[in-house]
mmCIF file with all atom_site columns, C-alpha atoms in Angstrom:
data_model
loop_
_atom_site.group_PDB
_atom_site.id
_atom_site.type_symbol
_atom_site.label_atom_id
_atom_site.label_alt_id
_atom_site.label_comp_id
_atom_site.label_asym_id
_atom_site.label_entity_id
_atom_site.label_seq_id
_atom_site.pdbx_PDB_ins_code
_atom_site.Cartn_x
_atom_site.Cartn_y
_atom_site.Cartn_z
_atom_site.occupancy
_atom_site.B_iso_or_equiv
_atom_site.pdbx_formal_charge
_atom_site.auth_seq_id
_atom_site.auth_comp_id
_atom_site.auth_asym_id
_atom_site.auth_atom_id
_atom_site.pdbx_PDB_model_num
ATOM 1   C CA . MET X 1 1   ? -16.222 -5.431  -31.112 1.00 0.00 ? 158 MET X CA 1
ATOM 2   C CA . THR X 1 2   ? -16.456 -3.999  -27.593 1.00 0.00 ? 159 THR X CA 1
ATOM 3   C CA . GLN X 1 3   ? -17.076 -0.272  -27.618 1.00 0.00 ? 160 GLN X CA 1
ATOM 4   C CA . ILE X 1 4   ? -14.634 1.839   -25.595 1.00 0.00 ? 161 ILE X CA 1
ATOM 5   C CA . PRO X 1 5   ? -16.659 3.987   -23.162 1.00 0.00 ? 162 PRO X CA 1
ATOM 6   C CA . PRO X 1 6   ? -16.277 7.768   -23.292 1.00 0.00 ? 163 PRO X CA 1
ATOM 7   C CA . LYS X 1 7   ? -13.859 9.425   -20.874 1.00 0.00 ? 164 LYS X CA 1
ATOM 8   C CA . ASP X 1 8   ? -16.675 10.804  -18.730 1.00 0.00 ? 165 ASP X CA 1
ATOM 9   C CA . ARG X 1 9   ? -18.084 7.298   -18.282 1.00 0.00 ? 166 ARG X CA 1
ATOM 10  C CA . PRO X 1 10  ? -15.176 4.899   -17.684 1.00 0.00 ? 167 PRO X CA 1
ATOM 11  C CA . ARG X 1 11  ? -15.977 1.200   -17.705 1.00 0.00 ? 168 ARG X CA 1
ATOM 12  C CA . ARG X 1 12  ? -15.764 -0.826  -14.509 1.00 0.00 ? 169 ARG X CA 1
ATOM 13  C CA . HIS X 1 13  ? -13.376 -3.712  -14.069 1.00 0.00 ? 170 HIS X CA 1
ATOM 14  C CA . THR X 1 14  ? -14.999 -7.118  -14.218 1.00 0.00 ? 171 THR X CA 1
ATOM 15  C CA . LEU X 1 15  ? -15.041 -9.315  -11.127 1.00 0.00 ? 172 LEU X CA 1
ATOM 16  C CA . ILE X 1 16  ? -12.233 -11.482 -12.511 1.00 0.00 ? 173 ILE X CA 1
ATOM 17  C CA . GLU X 1 17  ? -10.144 -8.395  -13.326 1.00 0.00 ? 174 GLU X CA 1
ATOM 18  C CA . ASP X 1 18  ? -10.639 -7.091  -9.787  1.00 0.00 ? 175 ASP X CA 1
ATOM 19  C CA . VAL X 1 19  ? -9.771  -10.436 -8.212  1.00 0.00 ? 176 VAL X CA 1
ATOM 20  C CA . GLN X 1 20  ? -6.517  -10.792 -10.103 1.00 0.00 ? 177 GLN X CA 1
ATOM 21  C CA . GLY X 1 21  ? -5.672  -7.134  -9.439  1.00 0.00 ? 178 GLY X CA 1
ATOM 22  C CA . LEU X 1 22  ? -6.199  -7.440  -5.683  1.00 0.00 ? 179 LEU X CA 1
ATOM 23  C CA . VAL X 1 23  ? -4.361  -10.762 -5.447  1.00 0.00 ? 180 VAL X CA 1
ATOM 24  C CA . PHE X 1 24  ? -1.445  -9.436  -7.504  1.00 0.00 ? 181 PHE X CA 1
ATOM 25  C CA . GLY X 1 25  ? -1.296  -6.183  -5.543  1.00 0.00 ? 182 GLY X CA 1
ATOM 26  C CA . THR X 1 26  ? -1.381  -7.798  -2.115  1.00 0.00 ? 183 THR X CA 1
ATOM 27  C CA . GLY X 1 27  ? 1.007   -10.546 -3.236  1.00 0.00 ? 184 GLY X CA 1
ATOM 28  C CA . MET X 1 28  ? 3.584   -7.999  -4.366  1.00 0.00 ? 185 MET X CA 1
ATOM 29  C CA . ALA X 1 29  ? 3.176   -6.056  -1.141  1.00 0.00 ? 186 ALA X CA 1
ATOM 30  C CA . ALA X 1 30  ? 3.593   -9.240  0.911   1.00 0.00 ? 187 ALA X CA 1
ATOM 31  C CA . THR X 1 31  ? 6.747   -10.078 -1.038  1.00 0.00 ? 188 THR X CA 1
ATOM 32  C CA . GLY X 1 32  ? 8.108   -6.636  -0.307  1.00 0.00 ? 189 GLY X CA 1
ATOM 33  C CA . LEU X 1 33  ? 7.272   -7.134  3.348   1.00 0.00 ? 190 LEU X CA 1
ATOM 34  C CA . VAL X 1 34  ? 9.335   -10.339 3.480   1.00 0.00 ? 191 VAL X CA 1
ATOM 35  C CA . ILE X 1 35  ? 12.322  -8.420  2.080   1.00 0.00 ? 192 ILE X CA 1
ATOM 36  C CA . LEU X 1 36  ? 11.775  -5.604  4.575   1.00 0.00 ? 193 LEU X CA 1
ATOM 37  C CA . THR X 1 37  ? 11.506  -7.749  7.684   1.00 0.00 ? 194 THR X CA 1
ATOM 38  C CA . HIS X 1 38  ? 14.458  -9.924  6.624   1.00 0.00 ? 195 HIS X CA 1
ATOM 39  C CA . LEU X 1 39  ? 16.601  -6.789  6.675   1.00 0.00 ? 196 LEU X CA 1
ATOM 40  C CA . GLY X 1 40  ? 15.035  -5.528  9.921   1.00 0.00 ? 197 GLY X CA 1
ATOM 41  C CA . LEU X 1 41  ? 13.731  -2.386  8.248   1.00 0.00 ? 198 LEU X CA 1
ATOM 42  C CA . VAL X 1 42  ? 10.481  -0.461  8.470   1.00 0.00 ? 199 VAL X CA 1
ATOM 43  C CA . THR X 1 43  ? 8.400   1.417   5.963   1.00 0.00 ? 200 THR X CA 1
ATOM 44  C CA . GLY X 1 44  ? 5.943   4.274   5.969   1.00 0.00 ? 201 GLY X CA 1
ATOM 45  C CA . GLN X 1 45  ? 2.150   4.469   5.961   1.00 0.00 ? 202 GLN X CA 1
ATOM 46  C CA . THR X 1 46  ? 0.026   2.222   8.144   1.00 0.00 ? 203 THR X CA 1
ATOM 47  C CA . ALA X 1 47  ? 2.268   -0.761  7.405   1.00 0.00 ? 204 ALA X CA 1
ATOM 48  C CA . GLY X 1 48  ? 5.187   1.132   8.922   1.00 0.00 ? 205 GLY X CA 1
ATOM 49  C CA . LEU X 1 49  ? 3.207   1.903   12.044  1.00 0.00 ? 206 LEU X CA 1
ATOM 50  C CA . ALA X 1 50  ? 2.181   -1.751  12.298  1.00 0.00 ? 207 ALA X CA 1
ATOM 51  C CA . LEU X 1 51  ? 5.792   -2.893  11.839  1.00 0.00 ? 208 LEU X CA 1
ATOM 52  C CA . LEU X 1 52  ? 7.044   -0.597  14.595  1.00 0.00 ? 209 LEU X CA 1
ATOM 53  C CA . LEU X 1 53  ? 4.323   -1.807  16.949  1.00 0.00 ? 210 LEU X CA 1
ATOM 54  C CA . SER X 1 54  ? 5.130   -5.391  15.992  1.00 0.00 ? 211 SER X CA 1
ATOM 55  C CA . TYR X 1 55  ? 8.841   -4.909  16.743  1.00 0.00 ? 212 TYR X CA 1
ATOM 56  C CA . VAL X 1 56  ? 8.054   -3.289  20.110  1.00 0.00 ? 213 VAL X CA 1
ATOM 57  C CA . THR X 1 57  ? 5.268   -5.587  21.303  1.00 0.00 ? 214 THR X CA 1
ATOM 58  C CA . GLY X 1 58  ? 6.278   -8.904  19.739  1.00 0.00 ? 215 GLY X CA 1
ATOM 59  C CA . TYR X 1 59  ? 2.836   -9.406  18.192  1.00 0.00 ? 216 TYR X CA 1
ATOM 60  C CA . SER X 1 60  ? 2.730   -10.579 14.572  1.00 0.00 ? 217 SER X CA 1
ATOM 61  C CA . PHE X 1 61  ? 2.651   -7.923  11.874  1.00 0.00 ? 218 PHE X CA 1
ATOM 62  C CA . GLY X 1 62  ? -0.486  -9.452  10.351  1.00 0.00 ? 219 GLY X CA 1
ATOM 63  C CA . LEU X 1 63  ? -2.519  -9.085  13.540  1.00 0.00 ? 220 LEU X CA 1
ATOM 64  C CA . VAL X 1 64  ? -1.282  -5.558  14.308  1.00 0.00 ? 221 VAL X CA 1
ATOM 65  C CA . PHE X 1 65  ? -1.775  -4.407  10.697  1.00 0.00 ? 222 PHE X CA 1
ATOM 66  C CA . PHE X 1 66  ? -5.347  -5.685  10.611  1.00 0.00 ? 223 PHE X CA 1
ATOM 67  C CA . VAL X 1 67  ? -6.269  -4.000  13.923  1.00 0.00 ? 224 VAL X CA 1
ATOM 68  C CA . VAL X 1 68  ? -4.542  -0.682  13.138  1.00 0.00 ? 225 VAL X CA 1
ATOM 69  C CA . ASN X 1 69  ? -6.586  -0.355  9.959   1.00 0.00 ? 226 ASN X CA 1
ATOM 70  C CA . LEU X 1 70  ? -9.987  -0.802  11.600  1.00 0.00 ? 227 LEU X CA 1
ATOM 71  C CA . PRO X 1 71  ? -10.600 2.922   12.427  1.00 0.00 ? 228 PRO X CA 1
ATOM 72  C CA . PHE X 1 72  ? -9.948  3.986   8.833   1.00 0.00 ? 229 PHE X CA 1
ATOM 73  C CA . TYR X 1 73  ? -12.726 1.996   7.202   1.00 0.00 ? 230 TYR X CA 1
ATOM 74  C CA . TRP X 1 74  ? -15.358 4.498   8.327   1.00 0.00 ? 231 TRP X CA 1
ATOM 75  C CA . LEU X 1 75  ? -13.495 7.294   6.514   1.00 0.00 ? 232 LEU X CA 1
ATOM 76  C CA . GLY X 1 76  ? -13.229 5.112   3.445   1.00 0.00 ? 233 GLY X CA 1
ATOM 77  C CA . PHE X 1 77  ? -16.957 4.375   3.526   1.00 0.00 ? 234 PHE X CA 1
ATOM 78  C CA . ARG X 1 78  ? -18.047 7.967   4.180   1.00 0.00 ? 235 ARG X CA 1
ATOM 79  C CA . ARG X 1 79  ? -15.660 9.706   1.810   1.00 0.00 ? 236 ARG X CA 1
ATOM 80  C CA . ILE X 1 80  ? -14.896 7.263   -0.995  1.00 0.00 ? 237 ILE X CA 1
ATOM 81  C CA . GLY X 1 81  ? -17.658 4.669   -0.972  1.00 0.00 ? 238 GLY X CA 1
ATOM 82  C CA . LEU X 1 82  ? -18.725 1.183   0.037   1.00 0.00 ? 239 LEU X CA 1
ATOM 83  C CA . ARG X 1 83  ? -17.155 -0.508  -2.997  1.00 0.00 ? 240 ARG X CA 1
ATOM 84  C CA . PHE X 1 84  ? -13.724 0.938   -2.185  1.00 0.00 ? 241 PHE X CA 1
ATOM 85  C CA . THR X 1 85  ? -14.055 0.101   1.516   1.00 0.00 ? 242 THR X CA 1
ATOM 86  C CA . ILE X 1 86  ? -14.970 -3.525  0.857   1.00 0.00 ? 243 ILE X CA 1
ATOM 87  C CA . LYS X 1 87  ? -12.084 -3.969  -1.571  1.00 0.00 ? 244 LYS X CA 1
ATOM 88  C CA . THR X 1 88  ? -9.683  -2.368  0.907   1.00 0.00 ? 245 THR X CA 1
ATOM 89  C CA . PHE X 1 89  ? -10.897 -4.576  3.747   1.00 0.00 ? 246 PHE X CA 1
ATOM 90  C CA . ILE X 1 90  ? -10.330 -7.637  1.558   1.00 0.00 ? 247 ILE X CA 1
ATOM 91  C CA . SER X 1 91  ? -6.857  -6.418  0.549   1.00 0.00 ? 248 SER X CA 1
ATOM 92  C CA . VAL X 1 92  ? -5.841  -5.743  4.158   1.00 0.00 ? 249 VAL X CA 1
ATOM 93  C CA . ALA X 1 93  ? -7.123  -9.149  5.262   1.00 0.00 ? 250 ALA X CA 1
ATOM 94  C CA . MET X 1 94  ? -5.237  -10.894 2.437   1.00 0.00 ? 251 MET X CA 1
ATOM 95  C CA . LEU X 1 95  ? -1.996  -9.068  3.229   1.00 0.00 ? 252 LEU X CA 1
ATOM 96  C CA . SER X 1 96  ? -2.365  -9.930  6.922   1.00 0.00 ? 253 SER X CA 1
ATOM 97  C CA . LEU X 1 97  ? -2.689  -13.617 6.023   1.00 0.00 ? 254 LEU X CA 1
ATOM 98  C CA . MET X 1 98  ? 0.036   -13.553 3.373   1.00 0.00 ? 255 MET X CA 1
ATOM 99  C CA . SER X 1 99  ? 2.446   -11.958 5.843   1.00 0.00 ? 256 SER X CA 1
ATOM 100 C CA . LEU X 1 100 ? 2.129   -15.066 8.013   1.00 0.00 ? 257 LEU X CA 1
ATOM 101 C CA . TYR X 1 101 ? 2.908   -17.563 5.226   1.00 0.00 ? 258 TYR X CA 1
ATOM 102 C CA . PHE X 1 102 ? 5.156   -15.837 2.679   1.00 0.00 ? 259 PHE X CA 1
ATOM 103 C CA . PRO X 1 103 ? 8.242   -15.923 4.968   1.00 0.00 ? 260 PRO X CA 1
ATOM 104 C CA . GLN X 1 104 ? 7.963   -19.726 4.864   1.00 0.00 ? 261 GLN X CA 1
ATOM 105 C CA . LEU X 1 105 ? 8.082   -19.691 1.065   1.00 0.00 ? 262 LEU X CA 1
ATOM 106 C CA . MET X 1 106 ? 11.237  -17.623 0.501   1.00 0.00 ? 263 MET X CA 1
ATOM 107 C CA . THR X 1 107 ? 14.555  -17.097 2.256   1.00 0.00 ? 264 THR X CA 1
ATOM 108 C CA . PHE X 1 108 ? 17.645  -14.988 1.545   1.00 0.00 ? 265 PHE X CA 1
ATOM 109 C CA . ASP X 1 109 ? 21.192  -16.213 2.126   1.00 0.00 ? 266 ASP X CA 1
ATOM 110 C CA . SER X 1 110 ? 22.594  -12.809 1.236   1.00 0.00 ? 267 SER X CA 1
ATOM 111 C CA . LEU X 1 111 ? 20.773  -9.550  0.546   1.00 0.00 ? 268 LEU X CA 1
ATOM 112 C CA . ASN X 1 112 ? 22.502  -6.187  0.275   1.00 0.00 ? 269 ASN X CA 1
ATOM 113 C CA . PRO X 1 113 ? 20.458  -3.693  2.329   1.00 0.00 ? 270 PRO X CA 1
ATOM 114 C CA . ILE X 1 114 ? 20.603  -0.947  -0.300  1.00 0.00 ? 271 ILE X CA 1
ATOM 115 C CA . PHE X 1 115 ? 19.541  -3.304  -3.079  1.00 0.00 ? 272 PHE X CA 1
ATOM 116 C CA . GLY X 1 116 ? 16.951  -4.864  -0.766  1.00 0.00 ? 273 GLY X CA 1
ATOM 117 C CA . ALA X 1 117 ? 15.460  -1.482  0.110   1.00 0.00 ? 274 ALA X CA 1
ATOM 118 C CA . VAL X 1 118 ? 15.174  -0.517  -3.569  1.00 0.00 ? 275 VAL X CA 1
ATOM 119 C CA . LEU X 1 119 ? 13.750  -3.939  -4.464  1.00 0.00 ? 276 LEU X CA 1
ATOM 120 C CA . PHE X 1 120 ? 11.204  -3.593  -1.674  1.00 0.00 ? 277 PHE X CA 1
ATOM 121 C CA . GLY X 1 121 ? 10.204  -0.184  -2.987  1.00 0.00 ? 278 GLY X CA 1
ATOM 122 C CA . ALA X 1 122 ? 9.840   -1.428  -6.548  1.00 0.00 ? 279 ALA X CA 1
ATOM 123 C CA . VAL X 1 123 ? 7.695   -4.493  -5.847  1.00 0.00 ? 280 VAL X CA 1
ATOM 124 C CA . THR X 1 124 ? 5.584   -2.712  -3.226  1.00 0.00 ? 281 THR X CA 1
ATOM 125 C CA . GLY X 1 125 ? 5.049   0.312   -5.470  1.00 0.00 ? 282 GLY X CA 1
ATOM 126 C CA . ALA X 1 126 ? 3.888   -1.977  -8.286  1.00 0.00 ? 283 ALA X CA 1
ATOM 127 C CA . GLY X 1 127 ? 1.547   -3.748  -5.879  1.00 0.00 ? 284 GLY X CA 1
ATOM 128 C CA . LEU X 1 128 ? 0.039   -0.512  -4.598  1.00 0.00 ? 285 LEU X CA 1
ATOM 129 C CA . LEU X 1 129 ? -0.495  0.757   -8.154  1.00 0.00 ? 286 LEU X CA 1
ATOM 130 C CA . ALA X 1 130 ? -2.419  -2.413  -8.955  1.00 0.00 ? 287 ALA X CA 1
ATOM 131 C CA . LEU X 1 131 ? -4.585  -1.949  -5.866  1.00 0.00 ? 288 LEU X CA 1
ATOM 132 C CA . PHE X 1 132 ? -5.219  1.732   -6.578  1.00 0.00 ? 289 PHE X CA 1
ATOM 133 C CA . ARG X 1 133 ? -6.186  1.000   -10.177 1.00 0.00 ? 290 ARG X CA 1
ATOM 134 C CA . HIS X 1 134 ? -8.685  -1.584  -9.012  1.00 0.00 ? 291 HIS X CA 1
ATOM 135 C CA . GLY X 1 135 ? -10.331 0.777   -6.530  1.00 0.00 ? 292 GLY X CA 1
ATOM 136 C CA . SER X 1 136 ? -8.571  -0.531  -3.427  1.00 0.00 ? 293 SER X CA 1
ATOM 137 C CA . SER X 1 137 ? -5.712  0.263   -1.070  1.00 0.00 ? 294 SER X CA 1
ATOM 138 C CA . LEU X 1 138 ? -3.959  -1.190  1.945   1.00 0.00 ? 295 LEU X CA 1
ATOM 139 C CA . GLY X 1 139 ? -5.996  0.956   4.282   1.00 0.00 ? 296 GLY X CA 1
ATOM 140 C CA . GLY X 1 140 ? -5.031  3.618   6.774   1.00 0.00 ? 297 GLY X CA 1
ATOM 141 C CA . VAL X 1 141 ? -3.057  6.463   5.319   1.00 0.00 ? 298 VAL X CA 1
ATOM 142 C CA . GLY X 1 142 ? -3.654  5.073   1.839   1.00 0.00 ? 299 GLY X CA 1
ATOM 143 C CA . ILE X 1 143 ? -7.361  5.838   2.276   1.00 0.00 ? 300 ILE X CA 1
ATOM 144 C CA . LEU X 1 144 ? -6.613  9.354   3.505   1.00 0.00 ? 301 LEU X CA 1
ATOM 145 C CA . ALA X 1 145 ? -4.106  9.941   0.717   1.00 0.00 ? 302 ALA X CA 1
ATOM 146 C CA . LEU X 1 146 ? -6.520  8.802   -2.002  1.00 0.00 ? 303 LEU X CA 1
ATOM 147 C CA . TYR X 1 147 ? -9.311  10.884  -0.507  1.00 0.00 ? 304 TYR X CA 1
ATOM 148 C CA . LEU X 1 148 ? -7.148  14.028  -0.514  1.00 0.00 ? 305 LEU X CA 1
ATOM 149 C CA . GLN X 1 149 ? -6.054  13.372  -4.098  1.00 0.00 ? 306 GLN X CA 1
ATOM 150 C CA . GLU X 1 150 ? -9.652  12.918  -5.235  1.00 0.00 ? 307 GLU X CA 1
ATOM 151 C CA . LYS X 1 151 ? -10.871 16.053  -3.445  1.00 0.00 ? 308 LYS X CA 1
ATOM 152 C CA . THR X 1 152 ? -7.938  18.477  -3.727  1.00 0.00 ? 309 THR X CA 1
ATOM 153 C CA . GLY X 1 153 ? -5.611  17.106  -6.388  1.00 0.00 ? 310 GLY X CA 1
ATOM 154 C CA . PHE X 1 154 ? -2.804  16.830  -3.821  1.00 0.00 ? 311 PHE X CA 1
ATOM 155 C CA . ARG X 1 155 ? -0.833  13.764  -4.923  1.00 0.00 ? 312 ARG X CA 1
ATOM 156 C CA . ALA X 1 156 ? -1.325  10.635  -2.826  1.00 0.00 ? 313 ALA X CA 1
ATOM 157 C CA . GLY X 1 157 ? 2.422   10.055  -2.781  1.00 0.00 ? 314 GLY X CA 1
ATOM 158 C CA . PHE X 1 158 ? 3.098   13.431  -1.148  1.00 0.00 ? 315 PHE X CA 1
ATOM 159 C CA . THR X 1 159 ? 0.573   12.809  1.625   1.00 0.00 ? 316 THR X CA 1
ATOM 160 C CA . GLN X 1 160 ? 2.217   9.489   2.363   1.00 0.00 ? 317 GLN X CA 1
ATOM 161 C CA . LEU X 1 161 ? 5.669   11.114  2.438   1.00 0.00 ? 318 LEU X CA 1
ATOM 162 C CA . LEU X 1 162 ? 4.532   13.466  5.204   1.00 0.00 ? 319 LEU X CA 1
ATOM 163 C CA . PHE X 1 163 ? 3.200   10.591  7.277   1.00 0.00 ? 320 PHE X CA 1
ATOM 164 C CA . ASP X 1 164 ? 6.348   8.620   6.592   1.00 0.00 ? 321 ASP X CA 1
ATOM 165 C CA . ALA X 1 165 ? 8.464   11.379  8.124   1.00 0.00 ? 322 ALA X CA 1
ATOM 166 C CA . CYS X 1 166 ? 6.672   10.846  11.432  1.00 0.00 ? 323 CYS X CA 1
ATOM 167 C CA . ILE X 1 167 ? 7.079   7.059   11.247  1.00 0.00 ? 324 ILE X CA 1
ATOM 168 C CA . PHE X 1 168 ? 10.803  7.275   10.562  1.00 0.00 ? 325 PHE X CA 1
ATOM 169 C CA . ALA X 1 169 ? 11.342  9.775   13.372  1.00 0.00 ? 326 ALA X CA 1
ATOM 170 C CA . ALA X 1 170 ? 9.828   7.222   15.745  1.00 0.00 ? 327 ALA X CA 1
ATOM 171 C CA . ALA X 1 171 ? 11.846  4.400   14.142  1.00 0.00 ? 328 ALA X CA 1
ATOM 172 C CA . PHE X 1 172 ? 15.113  5.889   15.446  1.00 0.00 ? 329 PHE X CA 1
ATOM 173 C CA . PHE X 1 173 ? 13.964  4.805   18.908  1.00 0.00 ? 330 PHE X CA 1
ATOM 174 C CA . VAL X 1 174 ? 13.234  1.216   17.808  1.00 0.00 ? 331 VAL X CA 1
ATOM 175 C CA . ILE X 1 175 ? 15.811  0.096   15.217  1.00 0.00 ? 332 ILE X CA 1
ATOM 176 C CA . PRO X 1 176 ? 19.446  1.104   14.469  1.00 0.00 ? 333 PRO X CA 1
ATOM 177 C CA . ALA X 1 177 ? 19.998  4.440   12.734  1.00 0.00 ? 334 ALA X CA 1
ATOM 178 C CA . GLY X 1 178 ? 21.522  2.760   9.670   1.00 0.00 ? 335 GLY X CA 1
ATOM 179 C CA . ALA X 1 179 ? 18.433  0.604   9.256   1.00 0.00 ? 336 ALA X CA 1
ATOM 180 C CA . VAL X 1 180 ? 16.239  3.708   9.412   1.00 0.00 ? 337 VAL X CA 1
ATOM 181 C CA . PHE X 1 181 ? 18.132  5.324   6.522   1.00 0.00 ? 338 PHE X CA 1
ATOM 182 C CA . TYR X 1 182 ? 17.847  2.160   4.418   1.00 0.00 ? 339 TYR X CA 1
ATOM 183 C CA . SER X 1 183 ? 14.136  2.134   5.277   1.00 0.00 ? 340 SER X CA 1
ATOM 184 C CA . MET X 1 184 ? 13.807  5.722   4.062   1.00 0.00 ? 341 MET X CA 1
ATOM 185 C CA . LEU X 1 185 ? 15.327  4.737   0.729   1.00 0.00 ? 342 LEU X CA 1
ATOM 186 C CA . GLY X 1 186 ? 12.772  1.980   0.274   1.00 0.00 ? 343 GLY X CA 1
ATOM 187 C CA . ALA X 1 187 ? 9.865   4.240   1.185   1.00 0.00 ? 344 ALA X CA 1
ATOM 188 C CA . LEU X 1 188 ? 11.153  6.925   -1.190  1.00 0.00 ? 345 LEU X CA 1
ATOM 189 C CA . VAL X 1 189 ? 11.125  4.443   -4.071  1.00 0.00 ? 346 VAL X CA 1
ATOM 190 C CA . VAL X 1 190 ? 7.549   3.367   -3.203  1.00 0.00 ? 347 VAL X CA 1
ATOM 191 C CA . ASN X 1 191 ? 6.254   6.929   -3.088  1.00 0.00 ? 348 ASN X CA 1
ATOM 192 C CA . LEU X 1 192 ? 8.052   8.065   -6.253  1.00 0.00 ? 349 LEU X CA 1
ATOM 193 C CA . ILE X 1 193 ? 6.519   5.155   -8.172  1.00 0.00 ? 350 ILE X CA 1
ATOM 194 C CA . ILE X 1 194 ? 3.053   6.116   -6.913  1.00 0.00 ? 351 ILE X CA 1
ATOM 195 C CA . THR X 1 195 ? 3.584   9.852   -7.474  1.00 0.00 ? 352 THR X CA 1
ATOM 196 C CA . PHE X 1 196 ? 4.688   9.474   -11.093 1.00 0.00 ? 353 PHE X CA 1
ATOM 197 C CA . ASN X 1 197 ? 2.319   6.684   -12.113 1.00 0.00 ? 354 ASN X CA 1
ATOM 198 C CA . HIS X 1 198 ? -0.976  7.094   -10.236 1.00 0.00 ? 355 HIS X CA 1
ATOM 199 C CA . ARG X 1 199 ? -3.103  9.607   -12.126 1.00 0.00 ? 356 ARG X CA 1
ATOM 200 C CA . ARG X 1 200 ? -6.787  9.198   -12.930 1.00 0.00 ? 357 ARG X CA 1
ATOM 201 C CA . ASP X 1 201 ? -6.396  10.909  -16.325 1.00 0.00 ? 358 ASP X CA 1
ATOM 202 C CA . TRP X 1 202 ? -3.975  8.156   -17.339 1.00 0.00 ? 359 TRP X CA 1
ATOM 203 C CA . TYR X 1 203 ? -6.152  5.236   -16.247 1.00 0.00 ? 360 TYR X CA 1
ATOM 204 C CA . VAL X 1 204 ? -9.905  5.521   -16.670 1.00 0.00 ? 361 VAL X CA 1
ATOM 205 C CA . ALA X 1 205 ? -11.194 2.088   -15.618 1.00 0.00 ? 362 ALA X CA 1
ATOM 206 C CA . THR X 1 206 ? -12.554 1.792   -12.061 1.00 0.00 ? 363 THR X CA 1
#
């Protein structure tokens, strides 16, 4: 029988556990992204910034998202560690690729924007939880938010909410006001899921 490690020495995930966690997390996030872009909405965090830049410049989200995240890897390496940085780089790269192909795999004849925003928040929040619990993130503000939570105890979800406020203020200049408010609803659902479910004392594996 496998011995459960003590709380001060949590066991590490196996390679297979990490692989399925990262694929699941990025797959859920990519699914949420398809819902979001179908409705012409934005979101918060680095993905929101990449979406706004994509809408304005016409470049694909995948390319912009990958480039926007590049400056944050140094912070991830210096403050959280090489293992986390490598996993995050892999997750960002997978999401960038998935964002190119997932829209070809699903379409929506009718999608209520309120329901769509909540559905986006639910599937994306679940995806981010999976990434966080396997020592990864989707880069950018996620790295900063996790670092602040580790060092100060300030919840990652609250840090992301502050950044989101700046993204949505800028969004009023890019998309219709109604779409911005639907976008805020989706981001609120994402951050509430993270805030209430991501705690190290509830999940000890790394």
